[in-house]
Coordinates of C-alpha atoms and ligand atoms in Angstrom, one line a residue:
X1 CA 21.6 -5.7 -3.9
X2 CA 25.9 -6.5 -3.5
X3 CA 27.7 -4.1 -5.7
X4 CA 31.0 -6.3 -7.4
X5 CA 34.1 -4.8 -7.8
X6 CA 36.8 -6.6 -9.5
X7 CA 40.7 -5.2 -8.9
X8 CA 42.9 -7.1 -11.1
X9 CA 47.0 -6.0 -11.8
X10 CA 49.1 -5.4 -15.1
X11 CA 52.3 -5.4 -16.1
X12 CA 54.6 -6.7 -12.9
X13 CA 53.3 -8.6 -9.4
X14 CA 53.9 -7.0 -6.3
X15 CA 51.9 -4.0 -6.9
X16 CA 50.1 -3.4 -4.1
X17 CA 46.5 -4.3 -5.5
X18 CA 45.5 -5.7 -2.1
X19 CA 46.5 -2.3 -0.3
X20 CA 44.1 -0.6 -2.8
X21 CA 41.5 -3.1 -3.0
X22 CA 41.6 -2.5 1.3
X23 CA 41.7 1.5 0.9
X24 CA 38.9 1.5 -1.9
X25 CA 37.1 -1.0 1.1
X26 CA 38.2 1.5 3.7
X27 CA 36.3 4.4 1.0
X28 CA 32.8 2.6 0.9
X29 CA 33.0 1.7 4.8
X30 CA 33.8 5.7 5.7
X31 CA 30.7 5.8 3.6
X32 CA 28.6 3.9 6.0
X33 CA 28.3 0.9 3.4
X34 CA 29.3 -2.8 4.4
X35 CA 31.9 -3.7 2.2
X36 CA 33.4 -7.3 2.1
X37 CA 36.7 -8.2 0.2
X38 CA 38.0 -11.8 -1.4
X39 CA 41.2 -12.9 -2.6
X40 CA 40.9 -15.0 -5.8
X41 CA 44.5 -17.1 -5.7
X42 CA 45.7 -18.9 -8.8
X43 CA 47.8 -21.5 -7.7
X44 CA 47.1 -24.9 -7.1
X45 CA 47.6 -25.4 -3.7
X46 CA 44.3 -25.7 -1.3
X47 CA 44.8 -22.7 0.8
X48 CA 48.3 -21.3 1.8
X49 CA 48.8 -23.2 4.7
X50 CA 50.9 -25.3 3.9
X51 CA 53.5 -23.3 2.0
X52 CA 56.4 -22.1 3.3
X53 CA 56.8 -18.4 4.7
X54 CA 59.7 -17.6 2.3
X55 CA 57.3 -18.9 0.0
X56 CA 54.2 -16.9 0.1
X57 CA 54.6 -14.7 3.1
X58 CA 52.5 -15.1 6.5
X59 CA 49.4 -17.4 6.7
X60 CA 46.7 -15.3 8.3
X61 CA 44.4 -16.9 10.0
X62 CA 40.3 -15.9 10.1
X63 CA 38.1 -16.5 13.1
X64 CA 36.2 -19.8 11.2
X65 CA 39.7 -21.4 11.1
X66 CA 40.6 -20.8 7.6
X67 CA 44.5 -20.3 6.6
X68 CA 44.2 -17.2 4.2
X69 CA 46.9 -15.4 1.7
X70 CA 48.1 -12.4 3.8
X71 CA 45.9 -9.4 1.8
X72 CA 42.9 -11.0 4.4
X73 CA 44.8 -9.1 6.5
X74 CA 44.8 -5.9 4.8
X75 CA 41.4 -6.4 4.6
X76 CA 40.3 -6.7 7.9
X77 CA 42.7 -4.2 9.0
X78 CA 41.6 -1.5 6.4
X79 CA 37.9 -2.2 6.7
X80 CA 37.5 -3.4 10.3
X81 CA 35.3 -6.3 8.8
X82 CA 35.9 -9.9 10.4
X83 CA 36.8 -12.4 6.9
X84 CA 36.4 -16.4 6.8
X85 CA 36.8 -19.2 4.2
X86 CA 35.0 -17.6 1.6
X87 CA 36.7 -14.6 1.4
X88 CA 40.0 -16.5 -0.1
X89 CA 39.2 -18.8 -3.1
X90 CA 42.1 -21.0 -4.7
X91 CA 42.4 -22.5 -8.2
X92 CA 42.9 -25.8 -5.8
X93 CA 40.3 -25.2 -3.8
X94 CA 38.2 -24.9 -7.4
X95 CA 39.2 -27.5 -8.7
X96 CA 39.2 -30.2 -5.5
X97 CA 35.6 -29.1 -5.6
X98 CA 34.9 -29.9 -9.0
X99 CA 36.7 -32.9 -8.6
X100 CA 35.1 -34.5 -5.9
X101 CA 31.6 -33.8 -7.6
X102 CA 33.0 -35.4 -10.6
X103 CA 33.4 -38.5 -8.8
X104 CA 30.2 -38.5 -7.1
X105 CA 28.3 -38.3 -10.0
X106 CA 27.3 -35.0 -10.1
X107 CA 27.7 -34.5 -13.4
X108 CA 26.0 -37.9 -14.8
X109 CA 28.4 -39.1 -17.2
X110 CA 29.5 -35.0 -19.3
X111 CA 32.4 -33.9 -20.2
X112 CA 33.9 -31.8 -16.9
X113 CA 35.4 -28.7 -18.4
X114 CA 37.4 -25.5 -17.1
X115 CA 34.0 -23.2 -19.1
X116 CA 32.2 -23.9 -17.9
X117 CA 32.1 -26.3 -14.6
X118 CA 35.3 -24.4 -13.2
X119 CA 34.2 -20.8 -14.5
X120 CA 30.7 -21.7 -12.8
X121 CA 32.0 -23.3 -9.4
X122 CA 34.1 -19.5 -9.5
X123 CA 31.4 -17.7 -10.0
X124 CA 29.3 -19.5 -7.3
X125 CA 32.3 -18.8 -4.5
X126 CA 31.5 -15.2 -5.5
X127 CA 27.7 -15.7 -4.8
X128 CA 28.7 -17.8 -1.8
X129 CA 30.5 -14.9 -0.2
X130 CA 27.7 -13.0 -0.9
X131 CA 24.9 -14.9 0.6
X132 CA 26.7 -15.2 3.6
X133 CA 27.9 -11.1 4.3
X134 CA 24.8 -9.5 2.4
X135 CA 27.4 -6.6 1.6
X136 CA 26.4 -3.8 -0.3
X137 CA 29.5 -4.1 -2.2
X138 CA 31.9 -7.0 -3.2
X139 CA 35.6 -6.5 -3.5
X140 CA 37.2 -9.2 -5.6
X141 CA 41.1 -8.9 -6.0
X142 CA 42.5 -11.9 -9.1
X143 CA 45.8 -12.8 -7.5
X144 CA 49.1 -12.6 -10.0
X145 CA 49.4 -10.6 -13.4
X146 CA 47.1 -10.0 -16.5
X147 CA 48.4 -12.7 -19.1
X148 CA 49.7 -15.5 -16.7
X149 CA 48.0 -18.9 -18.0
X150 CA 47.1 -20.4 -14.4
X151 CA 45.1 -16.7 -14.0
X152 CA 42.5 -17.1 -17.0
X153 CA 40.1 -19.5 -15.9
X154 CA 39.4 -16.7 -13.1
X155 CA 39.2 -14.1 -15.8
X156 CA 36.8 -15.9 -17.6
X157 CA 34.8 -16.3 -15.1
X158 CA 34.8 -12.3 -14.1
X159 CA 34.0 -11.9 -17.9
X160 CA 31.1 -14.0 -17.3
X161 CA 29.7 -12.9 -13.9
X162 CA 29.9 -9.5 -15.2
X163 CA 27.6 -9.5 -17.8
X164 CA 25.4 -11.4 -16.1
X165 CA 25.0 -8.9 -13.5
X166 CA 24.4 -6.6 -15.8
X167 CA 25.8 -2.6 -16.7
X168 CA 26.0 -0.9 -13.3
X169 CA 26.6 -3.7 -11.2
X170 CA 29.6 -4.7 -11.4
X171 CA 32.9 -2.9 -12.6
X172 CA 36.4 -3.8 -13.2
X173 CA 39.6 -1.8 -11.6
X174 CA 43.1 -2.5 -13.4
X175 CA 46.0 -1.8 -11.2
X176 CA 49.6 -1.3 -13.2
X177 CA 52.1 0.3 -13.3
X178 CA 53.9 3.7 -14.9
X179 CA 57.6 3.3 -14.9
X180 CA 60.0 6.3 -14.9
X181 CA 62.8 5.8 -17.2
X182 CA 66.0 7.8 -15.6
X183 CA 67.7 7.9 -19.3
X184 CA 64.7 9.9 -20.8
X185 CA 63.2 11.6 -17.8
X186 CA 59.8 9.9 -18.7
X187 CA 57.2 7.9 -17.4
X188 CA 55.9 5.5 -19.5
X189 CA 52.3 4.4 -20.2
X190 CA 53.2 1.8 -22.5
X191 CA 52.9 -0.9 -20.5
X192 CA 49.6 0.0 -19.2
X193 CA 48.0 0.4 -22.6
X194 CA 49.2 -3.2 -23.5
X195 CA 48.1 -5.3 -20.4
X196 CA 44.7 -3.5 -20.7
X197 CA 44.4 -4.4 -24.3
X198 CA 45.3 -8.0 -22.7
X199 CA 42.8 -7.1 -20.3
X200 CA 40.4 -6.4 -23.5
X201 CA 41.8 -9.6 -25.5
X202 CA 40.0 -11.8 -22.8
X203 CA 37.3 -9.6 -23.2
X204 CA 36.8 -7.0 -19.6
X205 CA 37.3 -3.7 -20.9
X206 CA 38.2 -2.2 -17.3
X207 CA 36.4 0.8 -16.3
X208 CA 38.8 2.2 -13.9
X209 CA 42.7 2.4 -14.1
X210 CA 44.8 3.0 -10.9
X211 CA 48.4 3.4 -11.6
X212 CA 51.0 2.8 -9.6
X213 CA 54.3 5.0 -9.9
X214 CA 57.1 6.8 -8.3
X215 CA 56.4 10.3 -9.0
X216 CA 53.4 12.2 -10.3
X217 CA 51.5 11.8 -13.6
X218 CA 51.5 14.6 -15.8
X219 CA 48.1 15.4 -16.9
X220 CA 49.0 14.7 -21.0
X221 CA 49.8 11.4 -19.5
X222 CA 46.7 10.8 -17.4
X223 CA 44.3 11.9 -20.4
X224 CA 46.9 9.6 -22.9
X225 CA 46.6 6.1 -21.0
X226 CA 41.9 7.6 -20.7
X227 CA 42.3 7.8 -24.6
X228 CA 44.0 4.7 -25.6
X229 CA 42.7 2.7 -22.6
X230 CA 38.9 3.4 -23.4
X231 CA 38.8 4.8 -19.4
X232 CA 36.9 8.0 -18.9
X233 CA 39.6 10.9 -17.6
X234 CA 38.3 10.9 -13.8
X235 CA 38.8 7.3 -13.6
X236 CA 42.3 7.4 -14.3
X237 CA 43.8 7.5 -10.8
X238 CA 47.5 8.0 -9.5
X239 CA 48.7 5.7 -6.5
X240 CA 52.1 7.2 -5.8
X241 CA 54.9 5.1 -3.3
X242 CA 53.9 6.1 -0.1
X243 CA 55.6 6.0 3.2
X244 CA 52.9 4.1 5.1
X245 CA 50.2 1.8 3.8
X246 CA 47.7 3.7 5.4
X247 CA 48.2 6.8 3.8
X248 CA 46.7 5.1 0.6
X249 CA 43.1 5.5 1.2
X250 CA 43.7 9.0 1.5
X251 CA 45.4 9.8 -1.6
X252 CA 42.8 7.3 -3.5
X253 CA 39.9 9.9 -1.8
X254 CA 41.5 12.6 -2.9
X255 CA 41.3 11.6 -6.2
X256 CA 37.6 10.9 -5.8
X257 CA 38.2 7.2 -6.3
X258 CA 34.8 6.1 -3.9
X259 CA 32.8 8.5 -5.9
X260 CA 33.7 7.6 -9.6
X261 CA 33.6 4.1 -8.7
X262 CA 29.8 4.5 -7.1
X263 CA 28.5 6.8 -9.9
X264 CA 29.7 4.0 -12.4
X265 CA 27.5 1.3 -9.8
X266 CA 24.6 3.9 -9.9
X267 CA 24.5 4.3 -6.3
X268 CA 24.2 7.7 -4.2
X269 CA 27.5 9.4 -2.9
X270 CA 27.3 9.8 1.0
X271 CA 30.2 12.4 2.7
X272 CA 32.4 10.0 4.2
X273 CA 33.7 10.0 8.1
X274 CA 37.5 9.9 7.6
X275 CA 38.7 12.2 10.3
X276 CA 39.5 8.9 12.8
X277 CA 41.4 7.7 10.0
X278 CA 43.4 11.0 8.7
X279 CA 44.1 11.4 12.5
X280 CA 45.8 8.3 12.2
X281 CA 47.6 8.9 9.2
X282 CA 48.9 12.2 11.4
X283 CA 50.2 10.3 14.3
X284 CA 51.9 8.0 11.7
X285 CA 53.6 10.7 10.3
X286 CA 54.9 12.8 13.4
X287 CA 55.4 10.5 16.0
X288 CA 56.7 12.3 19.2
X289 CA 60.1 9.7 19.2
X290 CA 61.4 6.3 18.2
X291 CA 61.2 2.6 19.3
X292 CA 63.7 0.1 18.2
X293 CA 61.7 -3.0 18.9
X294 CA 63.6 -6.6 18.4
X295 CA 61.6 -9.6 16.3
X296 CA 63.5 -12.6 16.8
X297 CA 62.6 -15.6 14.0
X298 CA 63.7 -17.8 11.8
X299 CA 62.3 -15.9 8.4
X300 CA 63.6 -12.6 9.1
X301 CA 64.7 -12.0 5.3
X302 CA 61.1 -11.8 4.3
X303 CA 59.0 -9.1 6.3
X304 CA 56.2 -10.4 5.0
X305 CA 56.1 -13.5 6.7
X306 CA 55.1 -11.6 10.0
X307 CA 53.2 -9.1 8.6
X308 CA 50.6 -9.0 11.2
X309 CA 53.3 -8.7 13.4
X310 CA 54.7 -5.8 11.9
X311 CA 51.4 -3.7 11.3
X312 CA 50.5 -4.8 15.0
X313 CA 53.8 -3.1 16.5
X314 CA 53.0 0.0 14.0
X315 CA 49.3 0.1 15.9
X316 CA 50.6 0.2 19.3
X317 CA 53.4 2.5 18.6
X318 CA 50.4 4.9 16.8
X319 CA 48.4 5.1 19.7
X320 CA 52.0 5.2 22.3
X321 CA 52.6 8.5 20.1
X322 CA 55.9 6.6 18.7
X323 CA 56.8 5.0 15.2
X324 CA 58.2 1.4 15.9
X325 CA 61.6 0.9 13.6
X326 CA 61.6 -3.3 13.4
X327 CA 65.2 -4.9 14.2
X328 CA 65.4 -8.3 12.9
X329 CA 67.1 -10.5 14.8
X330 CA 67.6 -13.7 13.2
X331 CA 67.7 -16.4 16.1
X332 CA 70.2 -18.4 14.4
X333 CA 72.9 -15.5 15.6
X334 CA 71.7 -16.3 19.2
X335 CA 72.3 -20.0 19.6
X336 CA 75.7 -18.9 21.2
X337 CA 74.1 -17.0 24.4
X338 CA 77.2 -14.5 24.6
X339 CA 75.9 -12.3 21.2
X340 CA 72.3 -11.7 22.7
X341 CA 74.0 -8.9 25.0
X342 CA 75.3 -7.5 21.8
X343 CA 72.3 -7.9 19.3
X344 CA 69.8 -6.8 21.6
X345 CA 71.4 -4.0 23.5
X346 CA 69.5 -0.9 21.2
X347 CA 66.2 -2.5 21.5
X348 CA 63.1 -1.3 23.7
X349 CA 61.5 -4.7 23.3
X350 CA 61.4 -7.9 22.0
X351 CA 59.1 -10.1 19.7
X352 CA 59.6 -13.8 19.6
X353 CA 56.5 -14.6 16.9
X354 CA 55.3 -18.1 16.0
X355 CA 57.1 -21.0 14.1
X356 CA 57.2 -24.1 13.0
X357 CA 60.6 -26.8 13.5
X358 CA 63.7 -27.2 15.2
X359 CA 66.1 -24.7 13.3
X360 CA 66.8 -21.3 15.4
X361 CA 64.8 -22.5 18.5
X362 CA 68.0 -22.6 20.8
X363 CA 68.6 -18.8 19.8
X364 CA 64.8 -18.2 20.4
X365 CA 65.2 -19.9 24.1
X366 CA 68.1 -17.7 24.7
X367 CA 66.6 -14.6 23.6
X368 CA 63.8 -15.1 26.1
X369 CA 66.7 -15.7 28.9
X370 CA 68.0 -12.4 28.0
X371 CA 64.8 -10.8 28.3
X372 CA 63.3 -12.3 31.6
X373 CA 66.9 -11.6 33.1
X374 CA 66.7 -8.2 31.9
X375 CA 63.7 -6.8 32.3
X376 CA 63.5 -6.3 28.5
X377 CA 60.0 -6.3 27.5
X378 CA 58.7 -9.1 25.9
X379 CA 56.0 -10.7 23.8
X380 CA 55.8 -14.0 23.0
X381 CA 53.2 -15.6 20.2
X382 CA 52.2 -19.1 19.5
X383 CA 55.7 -20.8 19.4
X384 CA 57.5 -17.6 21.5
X385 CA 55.0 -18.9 24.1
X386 CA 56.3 -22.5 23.9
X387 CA 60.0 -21.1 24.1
X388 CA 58.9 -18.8 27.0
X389 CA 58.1 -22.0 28.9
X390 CA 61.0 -24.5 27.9
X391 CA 62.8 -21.3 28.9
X392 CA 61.5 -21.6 32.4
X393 CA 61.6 -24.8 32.8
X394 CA 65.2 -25.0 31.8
X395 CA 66.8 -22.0 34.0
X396 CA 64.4 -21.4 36.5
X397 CA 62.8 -24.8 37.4
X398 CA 66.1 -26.5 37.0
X399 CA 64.5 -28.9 34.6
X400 CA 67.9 -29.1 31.9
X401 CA 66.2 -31.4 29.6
X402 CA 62.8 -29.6 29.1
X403 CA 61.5 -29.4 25.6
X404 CA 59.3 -29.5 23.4
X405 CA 58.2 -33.2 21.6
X406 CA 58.1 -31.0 18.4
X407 CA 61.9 -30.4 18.4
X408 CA 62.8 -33.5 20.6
X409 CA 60.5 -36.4 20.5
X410 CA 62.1 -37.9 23.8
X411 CA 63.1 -34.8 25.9
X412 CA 63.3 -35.8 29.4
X413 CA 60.8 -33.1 30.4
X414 CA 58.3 -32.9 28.0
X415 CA 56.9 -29.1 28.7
X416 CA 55.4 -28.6 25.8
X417 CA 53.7 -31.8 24.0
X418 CA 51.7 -32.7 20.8
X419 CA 47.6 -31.8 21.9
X420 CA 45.6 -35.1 22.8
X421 CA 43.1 -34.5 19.3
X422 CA 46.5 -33.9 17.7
X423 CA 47.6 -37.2 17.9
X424 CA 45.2 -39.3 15.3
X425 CA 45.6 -36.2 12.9
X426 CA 47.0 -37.6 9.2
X427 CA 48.0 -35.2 6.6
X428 CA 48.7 -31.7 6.7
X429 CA 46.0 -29.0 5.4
X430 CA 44.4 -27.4 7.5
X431 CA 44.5 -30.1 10.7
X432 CA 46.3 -27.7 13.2
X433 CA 43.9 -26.3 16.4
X434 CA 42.4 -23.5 13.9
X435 CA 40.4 -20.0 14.4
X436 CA 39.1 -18.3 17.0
X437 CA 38.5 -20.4 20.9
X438 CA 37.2 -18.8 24.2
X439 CA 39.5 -18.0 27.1
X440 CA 39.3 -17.5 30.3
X441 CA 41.7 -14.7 32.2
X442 CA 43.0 -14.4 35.5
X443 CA 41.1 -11.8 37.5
X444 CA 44.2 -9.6 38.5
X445 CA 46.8 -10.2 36.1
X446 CA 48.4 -8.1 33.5
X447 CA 46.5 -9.7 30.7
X448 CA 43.2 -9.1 32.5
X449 CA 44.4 -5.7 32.8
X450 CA 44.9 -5.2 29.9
X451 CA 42.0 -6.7 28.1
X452 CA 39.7 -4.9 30.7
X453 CA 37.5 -8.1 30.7
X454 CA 37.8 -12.1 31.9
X455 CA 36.4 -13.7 28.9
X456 CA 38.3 -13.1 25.4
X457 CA 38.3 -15.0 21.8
X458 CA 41.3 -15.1 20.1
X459 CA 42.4 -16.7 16.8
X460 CA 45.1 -19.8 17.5
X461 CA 47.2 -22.3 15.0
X462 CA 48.9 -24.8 16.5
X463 CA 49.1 -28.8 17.0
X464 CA 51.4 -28.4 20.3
X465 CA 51.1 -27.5 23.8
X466 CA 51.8 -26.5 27.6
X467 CA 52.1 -30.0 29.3
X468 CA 49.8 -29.8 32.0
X469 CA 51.9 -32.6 33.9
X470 CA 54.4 -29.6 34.3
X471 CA 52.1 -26.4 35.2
X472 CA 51.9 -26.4 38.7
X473 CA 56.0 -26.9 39.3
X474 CA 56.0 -23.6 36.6
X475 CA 53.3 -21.6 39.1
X476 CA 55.5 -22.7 41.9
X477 CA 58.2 -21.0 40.5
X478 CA 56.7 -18.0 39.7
X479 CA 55.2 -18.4 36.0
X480 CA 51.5 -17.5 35.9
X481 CA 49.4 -18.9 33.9
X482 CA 46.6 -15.9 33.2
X483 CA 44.9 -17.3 30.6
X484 CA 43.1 -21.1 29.8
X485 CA 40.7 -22.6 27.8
X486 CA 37.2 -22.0 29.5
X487 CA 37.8 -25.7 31.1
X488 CA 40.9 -25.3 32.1
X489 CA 42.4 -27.9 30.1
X490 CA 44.6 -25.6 27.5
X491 CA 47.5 -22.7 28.7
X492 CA 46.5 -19.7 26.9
X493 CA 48.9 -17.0 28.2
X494 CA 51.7 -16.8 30.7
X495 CA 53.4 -14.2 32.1
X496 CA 55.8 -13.0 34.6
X497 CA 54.5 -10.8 37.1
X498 CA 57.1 -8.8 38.6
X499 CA 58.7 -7.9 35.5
X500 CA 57.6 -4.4 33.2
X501 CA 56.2 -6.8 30.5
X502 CA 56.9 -10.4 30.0
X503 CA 53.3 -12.0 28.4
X504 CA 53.4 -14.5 26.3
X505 CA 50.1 -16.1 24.4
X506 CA 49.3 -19.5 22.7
X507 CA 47.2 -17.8 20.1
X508 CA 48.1 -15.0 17.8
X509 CA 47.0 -11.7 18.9
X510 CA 48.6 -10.1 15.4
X511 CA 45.5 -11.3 13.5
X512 CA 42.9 -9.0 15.6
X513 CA 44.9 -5.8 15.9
X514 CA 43.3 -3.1 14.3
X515 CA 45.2 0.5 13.0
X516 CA 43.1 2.1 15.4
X517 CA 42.6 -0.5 17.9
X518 CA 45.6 -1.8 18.7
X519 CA 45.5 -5.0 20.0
X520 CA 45.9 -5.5 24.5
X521 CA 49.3 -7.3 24.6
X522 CA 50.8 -5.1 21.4
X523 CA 49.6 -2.0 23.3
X524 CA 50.7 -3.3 26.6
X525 CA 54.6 -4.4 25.2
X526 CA 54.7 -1.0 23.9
X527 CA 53.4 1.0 26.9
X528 CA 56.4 -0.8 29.4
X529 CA 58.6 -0.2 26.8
X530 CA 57.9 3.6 26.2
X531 CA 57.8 3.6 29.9
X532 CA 61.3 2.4 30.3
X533 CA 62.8 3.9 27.4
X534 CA 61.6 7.4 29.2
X535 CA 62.9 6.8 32.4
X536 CA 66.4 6.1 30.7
X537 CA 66.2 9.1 28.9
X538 CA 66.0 7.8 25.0
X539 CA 62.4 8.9 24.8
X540 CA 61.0 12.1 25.7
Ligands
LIG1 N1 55.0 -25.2 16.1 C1 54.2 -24.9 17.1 C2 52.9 -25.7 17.2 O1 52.5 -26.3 16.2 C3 53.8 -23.4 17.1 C4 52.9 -23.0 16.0 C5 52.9 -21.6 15.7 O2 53.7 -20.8 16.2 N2 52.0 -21.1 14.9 O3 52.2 -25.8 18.2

């Protein structure tokens, strides 16, 4: 029988709760139990996919095609457990549902309320998940703060589900957070105490507390937020700022977090198997030397909106025995061609990650010229793909007014062009090419290589591309195309042969990287570039 955990956060956003909820998934998985996670999103929207980066971050995208919140990330990278559409449940996706049964009929003429015809479609997305993973435990993480008014109908429903399931199957975690006050020399439970008796006021009394501060908890403190929170002492846990994110499931496990959390769901300890991952946590922390690799985008003020990027780089620079330092290059500074020489002259590699829109992509095309005329290894994802080719087709083909129909509707040489089952497509959610599609790699080539196989799936989001019209004057002229659909209708991958490493991928190889997996074409950009950054003599 599935085990439900609930992880909801106190006093200010941006915790951190879906690193923890990940790590306490990581604990039960060491464990040898199947663990699956869900994101519970208040806002209104359907799914994130149509807001903006700047907005909300990256839009990770699962192998059924759902565009997820970016913590589906943290889940599948923590627990190394493939997510889908169930796993992230919006208030608009609640209510749409409600809605369109509403209109049907379904309800024969009542009264459609928020309790309990919302609470209840919430609580069935938490069965739903259920029925289709058969985990042994459930992780549910509430998006936003305790006391936020677009939150409660979500609470509710967790008040609900757990006492239906009844003492010892389902718990609540409350993440917040103990502030140090410089003035005083203090850190202050305060706040805690009062979002818990929130917490309390909507009627979950949590049964485990992880705190989130700067520097350690004195024990007075610890055993002051057990007494006035109603949380027995061993379940008061410390989550201190840590350098990496995956140092977290280490700390939590020293504090015995998996085993208080299964004696309170009645189920037997096991001794967990965390050597692979404190090895990792090791080669994070003493890496043998440095790598300045470049990302070149348009949203380079917010990390989070490559994300998968980021943690992608950080796996291929674990198992390269380097730490990756990110430069972010924003491509707007290389519309002029003359400042790429000067931005990129301390980086070991380059990044040109997906996109949507005209702004920055003159910058992007040049950044690729740089790199293919430099030998400067390169990786290019979804859109970087698209540039890679316009690139080509522009200063090596000859072909000046090569574009894309996304950024130029009547470009002379069309390169790149809206897909043929793109073209009837109205609206916006969730209408791209979505999830995970077969493709097939060329026998030989550097992707094969470095996939070790000729048939791979890979996780895509995109409404444009390659113009087949246009691929055999590329191959002429040197570009390979080493990866296509299975009927060799769609350009998956290209890449430059004689060059250290110049791949480029329609799909987005970020999504499937794993901390101790990294993914093919993140370990192979990092290999060419260690490679090179030895024989110049920055890397030992
Ligand atoms: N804008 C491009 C397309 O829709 C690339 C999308 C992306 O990078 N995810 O095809």
């Amino acid at each position: 029988m599935t085990k439900y955990i609930f992880i909801t956060g106190g006093v200010v956003s941006s915790l951190g709760k879906g690193i923890i909820a990940a790590s306490l998934g990581r604990l039960l998985r060491a464990r040898g139990f199947s663990v699956i996670n869900q994101k519970f999103d208040p806002y209104i929207n359907v799914d994130p996919g149509t807001m903006s980066p700047f907005q909300h971050g990256e839009v990770f995208v699962t192998d059924d095609g759902a565009e997820t919140d970016l913590d589906l990330g943290h889940y599948e990278r923590f627990t190394d457990t493939n997510l889908g559409k169930y796993n992230n449940v919006t208030s608009g996706s609640v209510y749409r549902h409600v809605i369109e049964k509403e209109r049907r009929g379904d309800y024969l003429g009542g009264t459609v309320q928020v309790i309990p015809h919302i609470t209840n479609e919430i609580k069935s997305r938490i069965l739903g998940a259920t029925k289709q993973f058969k985990p042994d435990f459930q992780l549910i993480e509430i998006g936003g703060t305790i006391g936020d008014i677009e939150s409660l109908p979500f609470i509710e429903a967790i008040r609900q589900f757990k006492v239906e399931a009844g003492i010892g199957n389902a718990i609540s975690v409350h993440t917040t957070l103990i502030p140090y006050l410089p003035t005083s020399g203090e850190l202050k439970t305060k706040p805690s105490q009062h979002s818990v008796s929130v917490l309390r006021s909507y009627g979950i009394q949590p049964e485990i507390l992880v705190c989130r501060t700067s520097r350690a908890i004195p024990k007075s403190e610890r055993e002051k937020l057990a007494l006035f929170c109603s949380v027995p002492k061993e379940a008061v846990l410390e989550c201190r700022d840590m350098k990496s994110i995956y140092e977290v499931p280490l700390a939590l496990e020293e504090q015995n977090m998996a085993g208080v959390v299964l004696k309170m769901l009645m189920v037997e300890d096991r001794v967990p198997d965390l050597e692979g991952w404190k090895n990792l946590v090791e080669k994070i922390k003493h890496p043998s030397g440095t790598l300045t690799v470049g990302i070149a985008g348009k949203y380079t003020k917010l990390s989070d909106a490559y994300i998968s990027v980021v943690e992608a780089l950080k796996h291929a620079g674990c198992k390269n025995d380097v730490k990756v330092e990110i430069k972010w290059i924003n491509s707007e500074e290389c519309n002029d061609y003359k400042n790429c020489r000067e931005l990129l002259k301390d980086i070991s590699a380059i990044v040109v990650p997906g996109g949507f829109g005209v702004r920055g992509i003159e910058g992007k095309l040049n950044v690729i010229r740089y790199a293919r005329e430099n030998n400067l290894p390169f990786l290019g994802l979804c859109l970087g793909m698209q540039c890679a080719v316009i690139e080509y087709a522009r200063n090596v083909l000859g072909l000046k007014g090569a574009n894309s129909t996304e950024f130029d509707e009547n470009a002379t040489y069309p390169v790149i062009d809206l897909m043929l089952e793109q073209k009837n497509v109205q609206g916006y959610g969730g209408t791209m090419r979505l999830g995970a599609y077969d493709c097939s790699l060329k026998v030989g080539s550097r992707a094969y290589k470095a996939y070790g196989t000729d048939l791979i799936s890979e996780r895509h989001r995109h409404r444009y591309e390659v113009n087949n019209e246009f691929i055999e004057r590329l191959f002429d002229a040197g570009l390979v195309f080493s990866g296509m659909s299975p009927d060799g209708m769609l350009a998956e991958i290209v890449e430059i042969p004689k060059l250290d490493w110049f791949v480029a991928s329609q799909f987005h190889p970020e999504f499937k990287s794993r901390p101790d997996r990294p993914h093919p074409l993140f370990d192979g950009l990092i290999e060419a570039a260690c490679k090179q950054a030895k024989s110049k003599g920055i890397l030992k």
